[in-house]
mmCIF file with all atom_site columns, C-alpha atoms in Angstrom:
data_model
loop_
_atom_site.group_PDB
_atom_site.id
_atom_site.type_symbol
_atom_site.label_atom_id
_atom_site.label_alt_id
_atom_site.label_comp_id
_atom_site.label_asym_id
_atom_site.label_entity_id
_atom_site.label_seq_id
_atom_site.pdbx_PDB_ins_code
_atom_site.Cartn_x
_atom_site.Cartn_y
_atom_site.Cartn_z
_atom_site.occupancy
_atom_site.B_iso_or_equiv
_atom_site.pdbx_formal_charge
_atom_site.auth_seq_id
_atom_site.auth_comp_id
_atom_site.auth_asym_id
_atom_site.auth_atom_id
_atom_site.pdbx_PDB_model_num
ATOM 1   C CA . MET A 1 1   ? -78.916  -83.887 -4.766  1.00 70.00 ? 78  MET A CA 1
ATOM 2   C CA . LYS A 1 2   ? -77.616  -81.113 -6.447  1.00 80.00 ? 79  LYS A CA 1
ATOM 3   C CA . ILE A 1 3   ? -80.468  -80.286 -8.657  1.00 82.00 ? 80  ILE A CA 1
ATOM 4   C CA . TRP A 1 4   ? -82.820  -80.604 -5.512  1.00 72.00 ? 81  TRP A CA 1
ATOM 5   C CA . HIS A 1 5   ? -80.877  -77.938 -3.707  1.00 73.00 ? 82  HIS A CA 1
ATOM 6   C CA . GLU A 1 6   ? -80.399  -75.641 -6.930  1.00 79.00 ? 83  GLU A CA 1
ATOM 7   C CA . ILE A 1 7   ? -83.221  -75.771 -8.647  1.00 82.00 ? 84  ILE A CA 1
ATOM 8   C CA . VAL A 1 8   ? -86.717  -78.060 -6.971  1.00 75.00 ? 85  VAL A CA 1
ATOM 9   C CA . LYS A 1 9   ? -86.111  -76.200 -3.502  1.00 81.00 ? 86  LYS A CA 1
ATOM 10  C CA . PRO A 1 10  ? -85.771  -72.299 -4.786  1.00 78.00 ? 87  PRO A CA 1
ATOM 11  C CA . THR A 1 11  ? -88.727  -73.360 -7.294  1.00 82.00 ? 88  THR A CA 1
ATOM 12  C CA . LEU A 1 12  ? -90.991  -74.808 -3.951  1.00 77.00 ? 89  LEU A CA 1
ATOM 13  C CA . VAL A 1 13  ? -90.117  -71.863 -1.765  1.00 77.00 ? 90  VAL A CA 1
ATOM 14  C CA . LEU A 1 14  ? -90.938  -69.311 -4.347  1.00 76.00 ? 91  LEU A CA 1
ATOM 15  C CA . VAL A 1 15  ? -94.267  -70.941 -5.162  1.00 78.00 ? 92  VAL A CA 1
ATOM 16  C CA . VAL A 1 16  ? -95.357  -71.204 -1.277  1.00 82.00 ? 93  VAL A CA 1
ATOM 17  C CA . VAL A 1 17  ? -94.593  -67.528 -0.621  1.00 80.00 ? 94  VAL A CA 1
ATOM 18  C CA . CYS A 1 18  ? -96.334  -66.264 -3.808  1.00 73.00 ? 95  CYS A CA 1
ATOM 19  C CA . ALA A 1 19  ? -99.497  -68.448 -2.391  1.00 80.00 ? 96  ALA A CA 1
ATOM 20  C CA . VAL A 1 20  ? -99.415  -66.892 0.752   1.00 80.00 ? 97  VAL A CA 1
ATOM 21  C CA . VAL A 1 21  ? -98.788  -63.220 -0.546  1.00 74.00 ? 98  VAL A CA 1
ATOM 22  C CA . SER A 1 22  ? -101.858 -63.846 -2.984  1.00 74.00 ? 99  SER A CA 1
ATOM 23  C CA . GLY A 1 23  ? -104.204 -65.136 -0.388  1.00 70.00 ? 100 GLY A CA 1
ATOM 24  C CA . ALA A 1 24  ? -103.188 -62.310 2.119   1.00 68.00 ? 101 ALA A CA 1
ATOM 25  C CA . LEU A 1 25  ? -103.908 -59.756 -0.459  1.00 64.00 ? 102 LEU A CA 1
ATOM 26  C CA . ALA A 1 26  ? -107.089 -61.609 -1.290  1.00 66.00 ? 103 ALA A CA 1
ATOM 27  C CA . LEU A 1 27  ? -108.206 -61.797 1.817   1.00 64.00 ? 104 LEU A CA 1
ATOM 28  C CA . THR A 1 28  ? -107.035 -57.561 2.569   1.00 64.00 ? 105 THR A CA 1
ATOM 29  C CA . TYR A 1 29  ? -109.063 -57.091 -0.767  1.00 53.00 ? 106 TYR A CA 1
ATOM 30  C CA . ASN A 1 30  ? -112.622 -58.303 0.151   1.00 55.00 ? 107 ASN A CA 1
ATOM 31  C CA . LEU A 1 31  ? -112.213 -57.227 3.916   1.00 56.00 ? 108 LEU A CA 1
ATOM 32  C CA . THR A 1 32  ? -111.764 -53.732 3.029   1.00 49.00 ? 109 THR A CA 1
ATOM 33  C CA . GLY A 1 33  ? -114.463 -53.669 0.275   1.00 43.00 ? 110 GLY A CA 1
ATOM 34  C CA . VAL A 1 34  ? -112.696 -52.743 -2.663  1.00 39.00 ? 111 VAL A CA 1
ATOM 35  C CA . ALA A 1 35  ? -114.248 -55.681 -4.426  1.00 39.00 ? 112 ALA A CA 1
ATOM 36  C CA . GLU A 1 36  ? -117.838 -53.465 -4.017  1.00 41.00 ? 113 GLU A CA 1
ATOM 37  C CA . LEU A 1 37  ? -117.937 -50.976 -7.245  1.00 42.00 ? 114 LEU A CA 1
ATOM 38  C CA . GLY A 1 38  ? -119.731 -48.106 -6.968  1.00 45.00 ? 115 GLY A CA 1
ATOM 39  C CA . SER A 1 39  ? -119.745 -47.810 -3.341  1.00 54.00 ? 116 SER A CA 1
ATOM 40  C CA . GLY A 1 40  ? -118.800 -45.515 -0.956  1.00 66.00 ? 117 GLY A CA 1
ATOM 41  C CA . TYR A 1 41  ? -120.123 -41.916 -2.839  1.00 81.00 ? 118 TYR A CA 1
ATOM 42  C CA . SER A 1 42  ? -120.469 -39.260 -0.616  1.00 82.00 ? 119 SER A CA 1
ATOM 43  C CA . SER A 1 43  ? -123.785 -37.901 0.476   1.00 80.00 ? 120 SER A CA 1
ATOM 44  C CA . GLU A 1 44  ? -122.619 -34.701 -1.828  1.00 86.00 ? 121 GLU A CA 1
ATOM 45  C CA . GLU A 1 45  ? -121.263 -36.996 -5.032  1.00 88.00 ? 122 GLU A CA 1
ATOM 46  C CA . LEU A 1 46  ? -124.962 -38.341 -4.332  1.00 85.00 ? 123 LEU A CA 1
ATOM 47  C CA . ALA A 1 47  ? -126.565 -34.883 -4.347  1.00 86.00 ? 124 ALA A CA 1
ATOM 48  C CA . THR A 1 48  ? -124.611 -34.208 -7.789  1.00 88.00 ? 125 THR A CA 1
ATOM 49  C CA . PHE A 1 49  ? -125.533 -37.555 -9.312  1.00 90.00 ? 126 PHE A CA 1
ATOM 50  C CA . SER A 1 50  ? -128.984 -37.422 -8.579  1.00 89.00 ? 127 SER A CA 1
ATOM 51  C CA . ALA A 1 51  ? -129.679 -33.851 -9.432  1.00 90.00 ? 128 ALA A CA 1
ATOM 52  C CA . LYS A 1 52  ? -129.832 -35.233 -13.021 1.00 91.00 ? 129 LYS A CA 1
ATOM 53  C CA . ALA A 1 53  ? -130.374 -38.576 -12.952 1.00 94.00 ? 130 ALA A CA 1
ATOM 54  C CA . LEU A 1 54  ? -133.821 -38.029 -10.239 1.00 94.00 ? 131 LEU A CA 1
ATOM 55  C CA . PRO A 1 55  ? -134.225 -34.738 -9.373  1.00 94.00 ? 132 PRO A CA 1
ATOM 56  C CA . ASP A 1 56  ? -136.961 -34.694 -7.302  1.00 94.00 ? 133 ASP A CA 1
ATOM 57  C CA . ALA A 1 57  ? -135.560 -36.594 -4.940  1.00 93.00 ? 134 ALA A CA 1
ATOM 58  C CA . ASP A 1 58  ? -134.561 -35.293 -1.824  1.00 91.00 ? 135 ASP A CA 1
ATOM 59  C CA . GLN A 1 59  ? -132.071 -37.602 0.071   1.00 88.00 ? 136 GLN A CA 1
ATOM 60  C CA . LEU A 1 60  ? -130.972 -40.570 -1.715  1.00 90.00 ? 137 LEU A CA 1
ATOM 61  C CA . THR A 1 61  ? -130.518 -43.789 0.799   1.00 90.00 ? 138 THR A CA 1
ATOM 62  C CA . ALA A 1 62  ? -128.395 -47.085 -0.395  1.00 90.00 ? 139 ALA A CA 1
ATOM 63  C CA . VAL A 1 63  ? -130.497 -50.121 -0.472  1.00 91.00 ? 140 VAL A CA 1
ATOM 64  C CA . LYS A 1 64  ? -128.963 -53.432 -0.563  1.00 91.00 ? 141 LYS A CA 1
ATOM 65  C CA . VAL A 1 65  ? -131.262 -55.729 -2.713  1.00 90.00 ? 142 VAL A CA 1
ATOM 66  C CA . SER A 1 66  ? -131.219 -59.384 -3.791  1.00 84.00 ? 143 SER A CA 1
ATOM 67  C CA . THR A 1 67  ? -129.644 -59.767 -7.058  1.00 85.00 ? 144 THR A CA 1
ATOM 68  C CA . GLU A 1 68  ? -126.713 -60.614 -8.100  1.00 84.00 ? 145 GLU A CA 1
ATOM 69  C CA . ASP A 1 69  ? -126.783 -58.626 -11.278 1.00 88.00 ? 146 ASP A CA 1
ATOM 70  C CA . GLU A 1 70  ? -123.289 -58.330 -12.777 1.00 88.00 ? 147 GLU A CA 1
ATOM 71  C CA . ALA A 1 71  ? -124.144 -54.430 -14.235 1.00 90.00 ? 148 ALA A CA 1
ATOM 72  C CA . LEU A 1 72  ? -125.909 -53.612 -10.983 1.00 93.00 ? 149 LEU A CA 1
ATOM 73  C CA . LEU A 1 73  ? -123.186 -51.669 -8.295  1.00 92.00 ? 150 LEU A CA 1
ATOM 74  C CA . ASN A 1 74  ? -125.983 -49.662 -6.317  1.00 92.00 ? 151 ASN A CA 1
ATOM 75  C CA . VAL A 1 75  ? -129.332 -49.085 -5.530  1.00 94.00 ? 152 VAL A CA 1
ATOM 76  C CA . TYR A 1 76  ? -130.953 -45.721 -3.772  1.00 94.00 ? 153 TYR A CA 1
ATOM 77  C CA . LYS A 1 77  ? -134.159 -44.886 -2.759  1.00 94.00 ? 154 LYS A CA 1
ATOM 78  C CA . ALA A 1 78  ? -135.411 -41.515 -2.164  1.00 93.00 ? 155 ALA A CA 1
ATOM 79  C CA . GLU A 1 79  ? -136.957 -40.769 0.816   1.00 93.00 ? 156 GLU A CA 1
ATOM 80  C CA . ASN A 1 80  ? -139.521 -38.295 -0.311  1.00 94.00 ? 157 ASN A CA 1
ATOM 81  C CA . GLY A 1 81  ? -140.779 -40.957 -2.919  1.00 92.00 ? 158 GLY A CA 1
ATOM 82  C CA . ALA A 1 82  ? -139.833 -39.131 -6.094  1.00 94.00 ? 159 ALA A CA 1
ATOM 83  C CA . GLY A 1 83  ? -138.468 -42.866 -7.028  1.00 95.00 ? 160 GLY A CA 1
ATOM 84  C CA . MET A 1 84  ? -135.638 -44.867 -6.891  1.00 95.00 ? 161 MET A CA 1
ATOM 85  C CA . ALA A 1 85  ? -131.807 -44.718 -8.671  1.00 96.00 ? 162 ALA A CA 1
ATOM 86  C CA . ILE A 1 86  ? -130.082 -47.219 -9.818  1.00 95.00 ? 163 ILE A CA 1
ATOM 87  C CA . VAL A 1 87  ? -126.082 -47.194 -10.491 1.00 95.00 ? 164 VAL A CA 1
ATOM 88  C CA . LEU A 1 88  ? -124.745 -49.865 -13.129 1.00 94.00 ? 165 LEU A CA 1
ATOM 89  C CA . ASN A 1 89  ? -121.747 -50.501 -15.777 1.00 94.00 ? 166 ASN A CA 1
ATOM 90  C CA . SER A 1 90  ? -122.504 -50.595 -18.853 1.00 94.00 ? 167 SER A CA 1
ATOM 91  C CA . LYS A 1 91  ? -119.942 -51.930 -21.850 1.00 92.00 ? 168 LYS A CA 1
ATOM 92  C CA . GLY A 1 92  ? -119.315 -48.994 -24.204 1.00 90.00 ? 169 GLY A CA 1
ATOM 93  C CA . TYR A 1 93  ? -116.557 -48.911 -26.436 1.00 89.00 ? 170 TYR A CA 1
ATOM 94  C CA . SER A 1 94  ? -113.790 -48.846 -23.444 1.00 86.00 ? 171 SER A CA 1
ATOM 95  C CA . SER A 1 95  ? -113.380 -51.830 -21.909 1.00 83.00 ? 172 SER A CA 1
ATOM 96  C CA . ASP A 1 96  ? -113.314 -50.508 -18.367 1.00 86.00 ? 173 ASP A CA 1
ATOM 97  C CA . GLY A 1 97  ? -117.542 -49.702 -19.409 1.00 89.00 ? 174 GLY A CA 1
ATOM 98  C CA . ILE A 1 98  ? -119.561 -46.785 -18.561 1.00 93.00 ? 175 ILE A CA 1
ATOM 99  C CA . THR A 1 99  ? -120.500 -46.162 -14.904 1.00 94.00 ? 176 THR A CA 1
ATOM 100 C CA . MET A 1 100 ? -124.109 -44.404 -14.881 1.00 94.00 ? 177 MET A CA 1
ATOM 101 C CA . MET A 1 101 ? -126.891 -43.682 -12.778 1.00 96.00 ? 178 MET A CA 1
ATOM 102 C CA . VAL A 1 102 ? -130.934 -43.629 -14.138 1.00 96.00 ? 179 VAL A CA 1
ATOM 103 C CA . GLY A 1 103 ? -133.436 -42.262 -12.003 1.00 96.00 ? 180 GLY A CA 1
ATOM 104 C CA . LEU A 1 104 ? -136.943 -44.019 -12.015 1.00 96.00 ? 181 LEU A CA 1
ATOM 105 C CA . ASN A 1 105 ? -140.002 -42.675 -10.892 1.00 96.00 ? 182 ASN A CA 1
ATOM 106 C CA . PRO A 1 106 ? -142.299 -44.919 -8.737  1.00 96.00 ? 183 PRO A CA 1
ATOM 107 C CA . ASP A 1 107 ? -144.038 -45.888 -12.220 1.00 95.00 ? 184 ASP A CA 1
ATOM 108 C CA . GLY A 1 108 ? -140.540 -46.526 -13.796 1.00 94.00 ? 185 GLY A CA 1
ATOM 109 C CA . VAL A 1 109 ? -140.212 -43.621 -16.143 1.00 96.00 ? 186 VAL A CA 1
ATOM 110 C CA . ILE A 1 110 ? -136.746 -42.582 -16.359 1.00 96.00 ? 187 ILE A CA 1
ATOM 111 C CA . GLN A 1 111 ? -136.078 -39.242 -15.013 1.00 96.00 ? 188 GLN A CA 1
ATOM 112 C CA . GLY A 1 112 ? -132.748 -38.628 -15.669 1.00 94.00 ? 189 GLY A CA 1
ATOM 113 C CA . VAL A 1 113 ? -129.413 -40.392 -16.620 1.00 95.00 ? 190 VAL A CA 1
ATOM 114 C CA . TYR A 1 114 ? -125.838 -39.002 -15.183 1.00 94.00 ? 191 TYR A CA 1
ATOM 115 C CA . ILE A 1 115 ? -122.366 -40.172 -16.378 1.00 93.00 ? 192 ILE A CA 1
ATOM 116 C CA . ILE A 1 116 ? -120.302 -41.105 -13.128 1.00 93.00 ? 193 ILE A CA 1
ATOM 117 C CA . ALA A 1 117 ? -117.172 -42.358 -14.800 1.00 90.00 ? 194 ALA A CA 1
ATOM 118 C CA . GLN A 1 118 ? -116.452 -43.331 -18.444 1.00 91.00 ? 195 GLN A CA 1
ATOM 119 C CA . THR A 1 119 ? -113.257 -43.740 -20.360 1.00 87.00 ? 196 THR A CA 1
ATOM 120 C CA . GLU A 1 120 ? -114.851 -43.424 -23.951 1.00 89.00 ? 197 GLU A CA 1
ATOM 121 C CA . THR A 1 121 ? -112.460 -41.725 -26.599 1.00 86.00 ? 198 THR A CA 1
ATOM 122 C CA . PRO A 1 122 ? -111.814 -38.378 -26.176 1.00 88.00 ? 199 PRO A CA 1
ATOM 123 C CA . GLY A 1 123 ? -113.182 -36.301 -28.603 1.00 86.00 ? 200 GLY A CA 1
ATOM 124 C CA . ILE A 1 124 ? -115.655 -38.979 -29.855 1.00 83.00 ? 201 ILE A CA 1
ATOM 125 C CA . GLY A 1 125 ? -117.496 -41.533 -27.651 1.00 86.00 ? 202 GLY A CA 1
ATOM 126 C CA . ASP A 1 126 ? -116.793 -39.063 -24.579 1.00 80.00 ? 203 ASP A CA 1
ATOM 127 C CA . LYS A 1 127 ? -118.887 -36.271 -25.782 1.00 83.00 ? 204 LYS A CA 1
ATOM 128 C CA . VAL A 1 128 ? -121.509 -38.565 -25.735 1.00 85.00 ? 205 VAL A CA 1
ATOM 129 C CA . ALA A 1 129 ? -121.367 -39.478 -21.929 1.00 83.00 ? 206 ALA A CA 1
ATOM 130 C CA . ASN A 1 130 ? -120.355 -35.881 -21.581 1.00 79.00 ? 207 ASN A CA 1
ATOM 131 C CA . ASN A 1 131 ? -124.022 -35.272 -22.786 1.00 81.00 ? 208 ASN A CA 1
ATOM 132 C CA . GLU A 1 132 ? -122.739 -32.419 -24.954 1.00 75.00 ? 209 GLU A CA 1
ATOM 133 C CA . SER A 1 133 ? -125.003 -33.404 -27.511 1.00 73.00 ? 210 SER A CA 1
ATOM 134 C CA . ASP A 1 134 ? -127.753 -33.561 -25.022 1.00 86.00 ? 211 ASP A CA 1
ATOM 135 C CA . TYR A 1 135 ? -127.843 -37.058 -25.950 1.00 87.00 ? 212 TYR A CA 1
ATOM 136 C CA . LEU A 1 136 ? -128.809 -38.079 -22.385 1.00 91.00 ? 213 LEU A CA 1
ATOM 137 C CA . GLU A 1 137 ? -132.174 -36.031 -22.659 1.00 91.00 ? 214 GLU A CA 1
ATOM 138 C CA . LYS A 1 138 ? -133.075 -38.472 -25.243 1.00 89.00 ? 215 LYS A CA 1
ATOM 139 C CA . PHE A 1 139 ? -134.049 -41.111 -22.519 1.00 91.00 ? 216 PHE A CA 1
ATOM 140 C CA . VAL A 1 140 ? -136.075 -38.889 -20.186 1.00 92.00 ? 217 VAL A CA 1
ATOM 141 C CA . GLY A 1 141 ? -139.728 -40.000 -20.368 1.00 90.00 ? 218 GLY A CA 1
ATOM 142 C CA . ASN A 1 142 ? -138.888 -43.351 -21.394 1.00 87.00 ? 219 ASN A CA 1
ATOM 143 C CA . THR A 1 143 ? -139.837 -46.960 -19.679 1.00 87.00 ? 220 THR A CA 1
ATOM 144 C CA . GLN A 1 144 ? -139.194 -50.501 -20.379 1.00 85.00 ? 221 GLN A CA 1
ATOM 145 C CA . GLY A 1 145 ? -139.185 -51.194 -24.113 1.00 81.00 ? 222 GLY A CA 1
ATOM 146 C CA . GLN A 1 146 ? -139.465 -47.639 -25.382 1.00 80.00 ? 223 GLN A CA 1
ATOM 147 C CA . ILE A 1 147 ? -135.797 -47.407 -25.039 1.00 80.00 ? 224 ILE A CA 1
ATOM 148 C CA . ASN A 1 148 ? -134.812 -46.741 -28.378 1.00 76.00 ? 225 ASN A CA 1
ATOM 149 C CA . PRO A 1 149 ? -132.701 -42.983 -29.532 1.00 78.00 ? 226 PRO A CA 1
ATOM 150 C CA . ASP A 1 150 ? -130.570 -43.597 -32.353 1.00 77.00 ? 227 ASP A CA 1
ATOM 151 C CA . THR A 1 151 ? -126.827 -43.804 -31.721 1.00 79.00 ? 228 THR A CA 1
ATOM 152 C CA . VAL A 1 152 ? -124.360 -41.067 -33.006 1.00 83.00 ? 229 VAL A CA 1
ATOM 153 C CA . ALA A 1 153 ? -122.503 -41.521 -36.019 1.00 82.00 ? 230 ALA A CA 1
ATOM 154 C CA . GLY A 1 154 ? -118.528 -42.040 -34.823 1.00 83.00 ? 231 GLY A CA 1
ATOM 155 C CA . ALA A 1 155 ? -119.754 -42.991 -31.296 1.00 88.00 ? 232 ALA A CA 1
ATOM 156 C CA . THR A 1 156 ? -121.713 -46.211 -31.588 1.00 88.00 ? 233 THR A CA 1
ATOM 157 C CA . LYS A 1 157 ? -120.358 -48.343 -29.321 1.00 90.00 ? 234 LYS A CA 1
ATOM 158 C CA . THR A 1 158 ? -120.697 -45.644 -26.645 1.00 91.00 ? 235 THR A CA 1
ATOM 159 C CA . SER A 1 159 ? -124.376 -44.824 -27.455 1.00 92.00 ? 236 SER A CA 1
ATOM 160 C CA . ASN A 1 160 ? -125.090 -48.480 -27.662 1.00 91.00 ? 237 ASN A CA 1
ATOM 161 C CA . GLY A 1 161 ? -123.489 -48.841 -24.437 1.00 93.00 ? 238 GLY A CA 1
ATOM 162 C CA . ILE A 1 162 ? -125.818 -45.968 -22.785 1.00 93.00 ? 239 ILE A CA 1
ATOM 163 C CA . ILE A 1 163 ? -128.876 -47.594 -24.889 1.00 92.00 ? 240 ILE A CA 1
ATOM 164 C CA . ASN A 1 164 ? -127.487 -50.984 -23.022 1.00 93.00 ? 241 ASN A CA 1
ATOM 165 C CA . GLY A 1 165 ? -127.850 -49.515 -19.977 1.00 94.00 ? 242 GLY A CA 1
ATOM 166 C CA . CYS A 1 166 ? -130.369 -47.505 -19.542 1.00 95.00 ? 243 CYS A CA 1
ATOM 167 C CA . THR A 1 167 ? -132.214 -50.587 -20.934 1.00 94.00 ? 244 THR A CA 1
ATOM 168 C CA . LYS A 1 168 ? -130.805 -52.658 -17.979 1.00 95.00 ? 245 LYS A CA 1
ATOM 169 C CA . ALA A 1 169 ? -131.738 -50.180 -15.540 1.00 95.00 ? 246 ALA A CA 1
ATOM 170 C CA . THR A 1 170 ? -135.311 -50.441 -16.387 1.00 95.00 ? 247 THR A CA 1
ATOM 171 C CA . GLU A 1 171 ? -135.469 -54.275 -16.045 1.00 95.00 ? 248 GLU A CA 1
ATOM 172 C CA . LEU A 1 172 ? -133.566 -53.895 -12.669 1.00 95.00 ? 249 LEU A CA 1
ATOM 173 C CA . PHE A 1 173 ? -136.627 -51.356 -12.292 1.00 95.00 ? 250 PHE A CA 1
ATOM 174 C CA . GLU A 1 174 ? -139.264 -53.937 -12.607 1.00 94.00 ? 251 GLU A CA 1
ATOM 175 C CA . GLN A 1 175 ? -137.629 -56.520 -10.505 1.00 93.00 ? 252 GLN A CA 1
ATOM 176 C CA . LEU A 1 176 ? -136.637 -54.841 -7.693  1.00 93.00 ? 253 LEU A CA 1
ATOM 177 C CA . LYS A 1 177 ? -139.390 -51.822 -7.332  1.00 91.00 ? 254 LYS A CA 1
ATOM 178 C CA . GLY A 1 178 ? -141.564 -53.993 -4.642  1.00 91.00 ? 255 GLY A CA 1
ATOM 179 C CA . GLU A 1 179 ? -138.011 -54.740 -2.509  1.00 89.00 ? 256 GLU A CA 1
ATOM 180 C CA . VAL A 1 180 ? -136.498 -51.458 -2.596  1.00 92.00 ? 257 VAL A CA 1
ATOM 181 C CA . LEU A 1 181 ? -140.643 -48.756 -2.876  1.00 90.00 ? 258 LEU A CA 1
ATOM 182 C CA . GLY A 1 182 ? -142.560 -51.361 -1.739  1.00 85.00 ? 259 GLY A CA 1
ATOM 183 C CA . ALA A 1 183 ? -144.807 -51.406 -4.431  1.00 64.00 ? 260 ALA A CA 1
#
């Protein structure tokens, strides 16, 4: 009986308390929408992002799409028909990845790339992600199957992350263009 009161009972109580708290935390996490990465951009932020990613767009409107691709965070439609902007996360050097917006015109041609967030290596990968060497301009004019700019020496993983993100964006464009643009 002494073992029950001193070891087993307190252990069981602790397990039950942990389970209840974990369940409450998971419920709160799902109800508040924290699980939706990349959501909640203000109209000012979207205007900043799209000025680089989809410069011909007047205003972006979020579109709910029927795909469960892990990389995809958001899809936006340009109200003036300039195309769509795809926000996705691509793996670079950092385990957090690179959150980027890729703008594509109605024909699937990349109009621009904007890095929304990144935690790449300071002074190396972040120079590429912050476009200090005009690296992101190398993607403008590319379409699906054409994306093959050279990687930047010393920032190969960051470069590959951006290349892979743009490639994924063109694939998602082909998959979603009918749903988003009605084309």
